[in-house]
Amino acid sequence: MIFYFSLGILILTLFIFLGASSLGRRFFNIGDNFYKYIFKYFYFASIIIIFFILIYQSFEQYQLWKSDNLSKYLLPPYVNINYFFKYVGFRFFGPYLISFAASILLLFSLNRLNKKYEERFFYSEEPQIAALAMFLSGWPGCLFYFIGLILAYLIIHFLVSFYYKFFLKIGPSEVRVSLRYWWIPMAIVAIIINKWLVGLDLWKLLKI
């Protein structure tokens, strides 16, 4: 359920960012701040919905254990309820608590850099999009998402700098490389790959 919800939100965000936002800027004179707040609401709404889904999954897990002749002994009155809370905490909530913390750190860092350098490195809506993508990637998806972004940035920066320097004769200090169009696609790839790599030993070590 969360897999499809995350993909749906990211695809909708990508559609708004690439399609509707371009039309809005062109025909309706809608500024960047409007889309900045839209993606901000997407971010907070996604957090609330994801955790509601996790609560529902926990309830379903409780009912499943309760109805089974063996697993019912893992619930009160046979054992303390803390055992169940620890299980769902690690199994369901843990991955998104980690990605939530990572998204908050990323949002704070990008906003601070934007303010300090007057949006030299990131467009105004990028921090919100980046935080949304980081959160929806979960754990360990957000780790590979972050690594993928760094590699993508380095490769793009090298290629763009090479082109500017040898073809346009522009120095590296004048080149601006943005991940503006990469935050969401990289997150979509990370979420899909997460479904494929669940059987790998490295993936199992990173999962909570």
PDB file of C-alpha atoms in Angstrom, residues 18-201:
ATOM      1  CA  LEU A  18       7.130  19.705 -15.031  1.00  0.00           C
ATOM      2  CA  GLY A  19       3.706  20.275 -16.547  1.00  0.00           C
ATOM      3  CA  ALA A  20       1.291  22.339 -14.532  1.00  0.00           C
ATOM      4  CA  SER A  21       3.973  24.587 -13.048  1.00  0.00           C
ATOM      5  CA  SER A  22       5.313  25.466 -16.501  1.00  0.00           C
ATOM      6  CA  LEU A  23       1.819  26.319 -17.750  1.00  0.00           C
ATOM      7  CA  GLY A  24       1.084  28.269 -14.588  1.00  0.00           C
ATOM      8  CA  ARG A  25       4.217  30.360 -14.929  1.00  0.00           C
ATOM      9  CA  ARG A  26       3.603  30.974 -18.615  1.00  0.00           C
ATOM     10  CA  PHE A  27      -0.145  31.612 -18.826  1.00  0.00           C
ATOM     11  CA  PHE A  28      -1.273  32.530 -15.313  1.00  0.00           C
ATOM     12  CA  ASN A  29       1.783  34.386 -14.031  1.00  0.00           C
ATOM     13  CA  ILE A  30       2.009  32.154 -10.955  1.00  0.00           C
ATOM     14  CA  GLY A  31       5.281  32.634  -9.102  1.00  0.00           C
ATOM     15  CA  ASP A  32       7.684  30.039  -7.724  1.00  0.00           C
ATOM     16  CA  ASN A  33       6.522  30.618  -4.140  1.00  0.00           C
ATOM     17  CA  PHE A  34       3.098  29.209  -5.033  1.00  0.00           C
ATOM     18  CA  TYR A  35       4.633  25.872  -6.039  1.00  0.00           C
ATOM     19  CA  LYS A  36       6.968  26.005  -3.075  1.00  0.00           C
ATOM     20  CA  TYR A  37       3.950  25.982  -0.742  1.00  0.00           C
ATOM     21  CA  ILE A  38       2.160  23.285  -2.754  1.00  0.00           C
ATOM     22  CA  PHE A  39       5.104  20.918  -2.375  1.00  0.00           C
ATOM     23  CA  LYS A  40       5.413  21.878   1.282  1.00  0.00           C
ATOM     24  CA  TYR A  41       1.809  20.752   1.844  1.00  0.00           C
ATOM     25  CA  PHE A  42       2.497  17.592  -0.154  1.00  0.00           C
ATOM     26  CA  TYR A  43       5.398  16.869   2.195  1.00  0.00           C
ATOM     27  CA  PHE A  44       3.440  17.284   5.431  1.00  0.00           C
ATOM     28  CA  ALA A  45       0.326  15.553   4.053  1.00  0.00           C
ATOM     29  CA  SER A  46       2.446  12.585   2.961  1.00  0.00           C
ATOM     30  CA  ILE A  47       3.926  12.279   6.449  1.00  0.00           C
ATOM     31  CA  ILE A  48       0.475  12.227   8.051  1.00  0.00           C
ATOM     32  CA  ILE A  49      -0.960   9.734   5.534  1.00  0.00           C
ATOM     33  CA  ILE A  50       2.050   7.402   5.710  1.00  0.00           C
ATOM     34  CA  PHE A  51       1.872   7.215   9.492  1.00  0.00           C
ATOM     35  CA  PHE A  52      -1.879   6.604   9.383  1.00  0.00           C
ATOM     36  CA  ILE A  53      -1.190   3.705   7.006  1.00  0.00           C
ATOM     37  CA  LEU A  54       1.480   2.390   9.384  1.00  0.00           C
ATOM     38  CA  ILE A  55      -0.976   2.540  12.290  1.00  0.00           C
ATOM     39  CA  TYR A  56      -3.525   0.637  10.198  1.00  0.00           C
ATOM     40  CA  GLN A  57      -0.918  -1.995   9.269  1.00  0.00           C
ATOM     41  CA  SER A  58      -0.030  -2.356  12.951  1.00  0.00           C
ATOM     42  CA  PHE A  59      -3.686  -2.916  13.805  1.00  0.00           C
ATOM     43  CA  GLU A  60      -3.965  -5.534  11.056  1.00  0.00           C
ATOM     44  CA  GLN A  61      -0.827  -7.232  12.388  1.00  0.00           C
ATOM     45  CA  TYR A  62      -2.323  -7.334  15.878  1.00  0.00           C
ATOM     46  CA  GLN A  63      -5.517  -8.913  14.581  1.00  0.00           C
ATOM     47  CA  LEU A  64      -3.519 -11.448  12.568  1.00  0.00           C
ATOM     48  CA  TRP A  65      -1.469 -12.505  15.592  1.00  0.00           C
ATOM     49  CA  LYS A  66      -4.552 -12.605  17.778  1.00  0.00           C
ATOM     50  CA  SER A  67      -6.381 -14.957  15.417  1.00  0.00           C
ATOM     51  CA  ASP A  68      -3.460 -17.401  15.150  1.00  0.00           C
ATOM     52  CA  ASN A  69      -3.120 -20.226  17.675  1.00  0.00           C
ATOM     53  CA  LEU A  70       0.645 -19.737  17.993  1.00  0.00           C
ATOM     54  CA  SER A  71       1.224 -16.005  17.574  1.00  0.00           C
ATOM     55  CA  LYS A  72      -1.526 -15.139  20.057  1.00  0.00           C
ATOM     56  CA  TYR A  73       0.972 -16.083  22.778  1.00  0.00           C
ATOM     57  CA  LEU A  74       3.025 -13.062  21.722  1.00  0.00           C
ATOM     58  CA  LEU A  75       0.211 -10.776  22.871  1.00  0.00           C
ATOM     59  CA  PRO A  76      -1.360  -9.937  26.232  1.00  0.00           C
ATOM     60  CA  PRO A  77      -2.269 -11.551  28.542  1.00  0.00           C
ATOM     61  CA  TYR A  78       0.545 -14.001  27.733  1.00  0.00           C
ATOM     62  CA  VAL A  79       3.311 -11.391  27.295  1.00  0.00           C
ATOM     63  CA  ASN A  80       3.709  -7.674  27.822  1.00  0.00           C
ATOM     64  CA  ILE A  81       2.265  -5.479  25.044  1.00  0.00           C
ATOM     65  CA  ASN A  82       5.700  -3.864  24.742  1.00  0.00           C
ATOM     66  CA  TYR A  83       6.839  -6.852  22.667  1.00  0.00           C
ATOM     67  CA  PHE A  84       4.233  -6.065  20.015  1.00  0.00           C
ATOM     68  CA  PHE A  85       5.065  -2.355  20.076  1.00  0.00           C
ATOM     69  CA  LYS A  86       8.747  -3.119  19.561  1.00  0.00           C
ATOM     70  CA  TYR A  87       7.922  -5.431  16.685  1.00  0.00           C
ATOM     71  CA  VAL A  88       5.731  -2.958  14.774  1.00  0.00           C
ATOM     72  CA  GLY A  89       8.114  -0.146  15.704  1.00  0.00           C
ATOM     73  CA  PHE A  90      11.035  -1.845  13.991  1.00  0.00           C
ATOM     74  CA  ARG A  91       9.037  -3.587  11.273  1.00  0.00           C
ATOM     75  CA  PHE A  92       6.683  -0.791  10.184  1.00  0.00           C
ATOM     76  CA  PHE A  93       7.581   2.572  11.717  1.00  0.00           C
ATOM     77  CA  GLY A  94      11.366   2.333  11.874  1.00  0.00           C
ATOM     78  CA  PRO A  95      12.131   2.746   8.145  1.00  0.00           C
ATOM     79  CA  TYR A  96       9.968   5.868   7.857  1.00  0.00           C
ATOM     80  CA  LEU A  97      11.117   7.378  11.133  1.00  0.00           C
ATOM     81  CA  ILE A  98      14.661   7.221   9.759  1.00  0.00           C
ATOM     82  CA  SER A  99      13.706   8.661   6.375  1.00  0.00           C
ATOM     83  CA  PHE A 100      11.614  11.320   8.140  1.00  0.00           C
ATOM     84  CA  ALA A 101      14.644  12.400  10.212  1.00  0.00           C
ATOM     85  CA  ALA A 102      16.788  12.386   7.044  1.00  0.00           C
ATOM     86  CA  SER A 103      14.206  14.495   5.187  1.00  0.00           C
ATOM     87  CA  ILE A 104      14.054  17.059   8.015  1.00  0.00           C
ATOM     88  CA  LEU A 105      17.858  17.300   7.999  1.00  0.00           C
ATOM     89  CA  LEU A 106      17.903  17.673   4.215  1.00  0.00           C
ATOM     90  CA  LEU A 107      15.136  20.301   4.256  1.00  0.00           C
ATOM     91  CA  PHE A 108      16.917  22.314   6.945  1.00  0.00           C
ATOM     92  CA  SER A 109      20.291  22.076   5.163  1.00  0.00           C
ATOM     93  CA  LEU A 110      18.997  23.100   1.740  1.00  0.00           C
ATOM     94  CA  ASN A 111      16.964  25.981   3.134  1.00  0.00           C
ATOM     95  CA  ARG A 112      19.968  27.230   5.075  1.00  0.00           C
ATOM     96  CA  LEU A 113      22.241  27.018   2.033  1.00  0.00           C
ATOM     97  CA  ASN A 114      19.600  28.759  -0.084  1.00  0.00           C
ATOM     98  CA  LYS A 115      19.296  31.594   2.399  1.00  0.00           C
ATOM     99  CA  LYS A 116      23.039  31.957   2.860  1.00  0.00           C
ATOM    100  CA  TYR A 117      23.890  31.972  -0.856  1.00  0.00           C
ATOM    101  CA  GLU A 118      20.708  33.686  -2.111  1.00  0.00           C
ATOM    102  CA  GLU A 119      19.367  30.643  -4.013  1.00  0.00           C
ATOM    103  CA  ARG A 120      22.611  30.189  -5.900  1.00  0.00           C
ATOM    104  CA  PHE A 121      22.522  26.407  -5.681  1.00  0.00           C
ATOM    105  CA  PHE A 122      18.817  25.526  -5.375  1.00  0.00           C
ATOM    106  CA  TYR A 123      15.561  26.932  -6.697  1.00  0.00           C
ATOM    107  CA  SER A 124      12.996  28.009  -4.113  1.00  0.00           C
ATOM    108  CA  GLU A 125      10.836  24.873  -4.399  1.00  0.00           C
ATOM    109  CA  GLU A 126      13.719  22.382  -4.414  1.00  0.00           C
ATOM    110  CA  PRO A 127      14.101  21.907  -0.621  1.00  0.00           C
ATOM    111  CA  GLN A 128      10.460  20.862  -0.269  1.00  0.00           C
ATOM    112  CA  ILE A 129      10.648  18.487  -3.250  1.00  0.00           C
ATOM    113  CA  ALA A 130      13.916  17.007  -1.974  1.00  0.00           C
ATOM    114  CA  ALA A 131      12.498  16.446   1.521  1.00  0.00           C
ATOM    115  CA  LEU A 132       9.348  14.831   0.116  1.00  0.00           C
ATOM    116  CA  ALA A 133      11.388  12.482  -2.074  1.00  0.00           C
ATOM    117  CA  MET A 134      13.749  11.593   0.777  1.00  0.00           C
ATOM    118  CA  PHE A 135      10.892  10.760   3.158  1.00  0.00           C
ATOM    119  CA  LEU A 136       8.944   8.635   0.686  1.00  0.00           C
ATOM    120  CA  SER A 137      12.076   6.616  -0.141  1.00  0.00           C
ATOM    121  CA  GLY A 138      11.967   5.049   3.337  1.00  0.00           C
ATOM    122  CA  TRP A 139      14.910   3.108   4.757  1.00  0.00           C
ATOM    123  CA  PRO A 140      17.235   1.883   3.409  1.00  0.00           C
ATOM    124  CA  GLY A 141      15.938   3.445   0.203  1.00  0.00           C
ATOM    125  CA  CYS A 142      16.784   6.977   1.368  1.00  0.00           C
ATOM    126  CA  LEU A 143      20.444   5.970   1.842  1.00  0.00           C
ATOM    127  CA  PHE A 144      20.767   4.726  -1.725  1.00  0.00           C
ATOM    128  CA  TYR A 145      18.709   7.677  -2.915  1.00  0.00           C
ATOM    129  CA  PHE A 146      21.185  10.072  -1.307  1.00  0.00           C
ATOM    130  CA  ILE A 147      24.191   8.210  -2.726  1.00  0.00           C
ATOM    131  CA  GLY A 148      22.572   8.187  -6.162  1.00  0.00           C
ATOM    132  CA  LEU A 149      21.983  11.936  -6.007  1.00  0.00           C
ATOM    133  CA  ILE A 150      25.620  12.605  -5.133  1.00  0.00           C
ATOM    134  CA  LEU A 151      26.843  10.424  -7.991  1.00  0.00           C
ATOM    135  CA  ALA A 152      24.363  12.010 -10.408  1.00  0.00           C
ATOM    136  CA  TYR A 153      25.435  15.515  -9.352  1.00  0.00           C
ATOM    137  CA  LEU A 154      29.148  14.722  -9.777  1.00  0.00           C
ATOM    138  CA  ILE A 155      28.613  13.182 -13.205  1.00  0.00           C
ATOM    139  CA  ILE A 156      26.376  16.009 -14.416  1.00  0.00           C
ATOM    140  CA  HIS A 157      28.722  18.646 -13.006  1.00  0.00           C
ATOM    141  CA  PHE A 158      31.695  17.056 -14.771  1.00  0.00           C
ATOM    142  CA  LEU A 159      29.901  16.807 -18.116  1.00  0.00           C
ATOM    143  CA  VAL A 160      28.460  20.334 -17.950  1.00  0.00           C
ATOM    144  CA  SER A 161      31.775  21.846 -16.831  1.00  0.00           C
ATOM    145  CA  PHE A 162      33.571  20.004 -19.634  1.00  0.00           C
ATOM    146  CA  TYR A 163      31.080  21.294 -22.202  1.00  0.00           C
ATOM    147  CA  TYR A 164      31.190  24.870 -20.926  1.00  0.00           C
ATOM    148  CA  LYS A 165      34.967  24.959 -20.675  1.00  0.00           C
ATOM    149  CA  PHE A 166      35.909  23.431 -24.030  1.00  0.00           C
ATOM    150  CA  PHE A 167      32.972  24.469 -26.207  1.00  0.00           C
ATOM    151  CA  LEU A 168      31.627  27.688 -24.715  1.00  0.00           C
ATOM    152  CA  LYS A 169      34.900  28.831 -23.122  1.00  0.00           C
ATOM    153  CA  ILE A 170      33.215  29.562 -19.789  1.00  0.00           C
ATOM    154  CA  GLY A 171      35.065  29.038 -16.518  1.00  0.00           C
ATOM    155  CA  PRO A 172      33.880  26.472 -13.918  1.00  0.00           C
ATOM    156  CA  SER A 173      32.982  29.213 -11.432  1.00  0.00           C
ATOM    157  CA  GLU A 174      30.278  30.457 -13.814  1.00  0.00           C
ATOM    158  CA  VAL A 175      28.628  27.045 -14.232  1.00  0.00           C
ATOM    159  CA  ARG A 176      25.482  26.338 -12.238  1.00  0.00           C
ATOM    160  CA  VAL A 177      24.468  22.691 -11.977  1.00  0.00           C
ATOM    161  CA  SER A 178      21.120  21.943 -10.365  1.00  0.00           C
ATOM    162  CA  LEU A 179      19.441  18.711  -9.298  1.00  0.00           C
ATOM    163  CA  ARG A 180      16.090  20.403  -9.874  1.00  0.00           C
ATOM    164  CA  TYR A 181      14.889  17.761 -12.328  1.00  0.00           C
ATOM    165  CA  TRP A 182      16.512  14.821 -10.565  1.00  0.00           C
ATOM    166  CA  TRP A 183      15.043  14.807  -7.036  1.00  0.00           C
ATOM    167  CA  ILE A 184      11.820  13.043  -7.964  1.00  0.00           C
ATOM    168  CA  PRO A 185      13.023  10.639 -10.709  1.00  0.00           C
ATOM    169  CA  MET A 186      15.851   9.409  -8.468  1.00  0.00           C
ATOM    170  CA  ALA A 187      13.374   8.772  -5.639  1.00  0.00           C
ATOM    171  CA  ILE A 188      11.071   6.835  -7.978  1.00  0.00           C
ATOM    172  CA  VAL A 189      14.023   4.704  -9.081  1.00  0.00           C
ATOM    173  CA  ALA A 190      15.099   4.150  -5.456  1.00  0.00           C
ATOM    174  CA  ILE A 191      11.601   3.006  -4.431  1.00  0.00           C
ATOM    175  CA  ILE A 192      11.282   0.625  -7.390  1.00  0.00           C
ATOM    176  CA  ILE A 193      14.782  -0.801  -6.905  1.00  0.00           C
ATOM    177  CA  ASN A 194      13.940  -1.342  -3.241  1.00  0.00           C
ATOM    178  CA  LYS A 195      11.317  -3.880  -4.375  1.00  0.00           C
ATOM    179  CA  TRP A 196      13.900  -5.718  -6.472  1.00  0.00           C
ATOM    180  CA  LEU A 197      16.769  -5.796  -3.988  1.00  0.00           C
ATOM    181  CA  VAL A 198      14.941  -7.070  -0.903  1.00  0.00           C
ATOM    182  CA  GLY A 199      16.550 -10.489  -1.304  1.00  0.00           C
ATOM    183  CA  LEU A 200      20.152  -9.280  -1.369  1.00  0.00           C
ATOM    184  CA  ASP A 201      22.297  -9.837   1.734  1.00  0.00           C
TER     185      ASP A 201
END
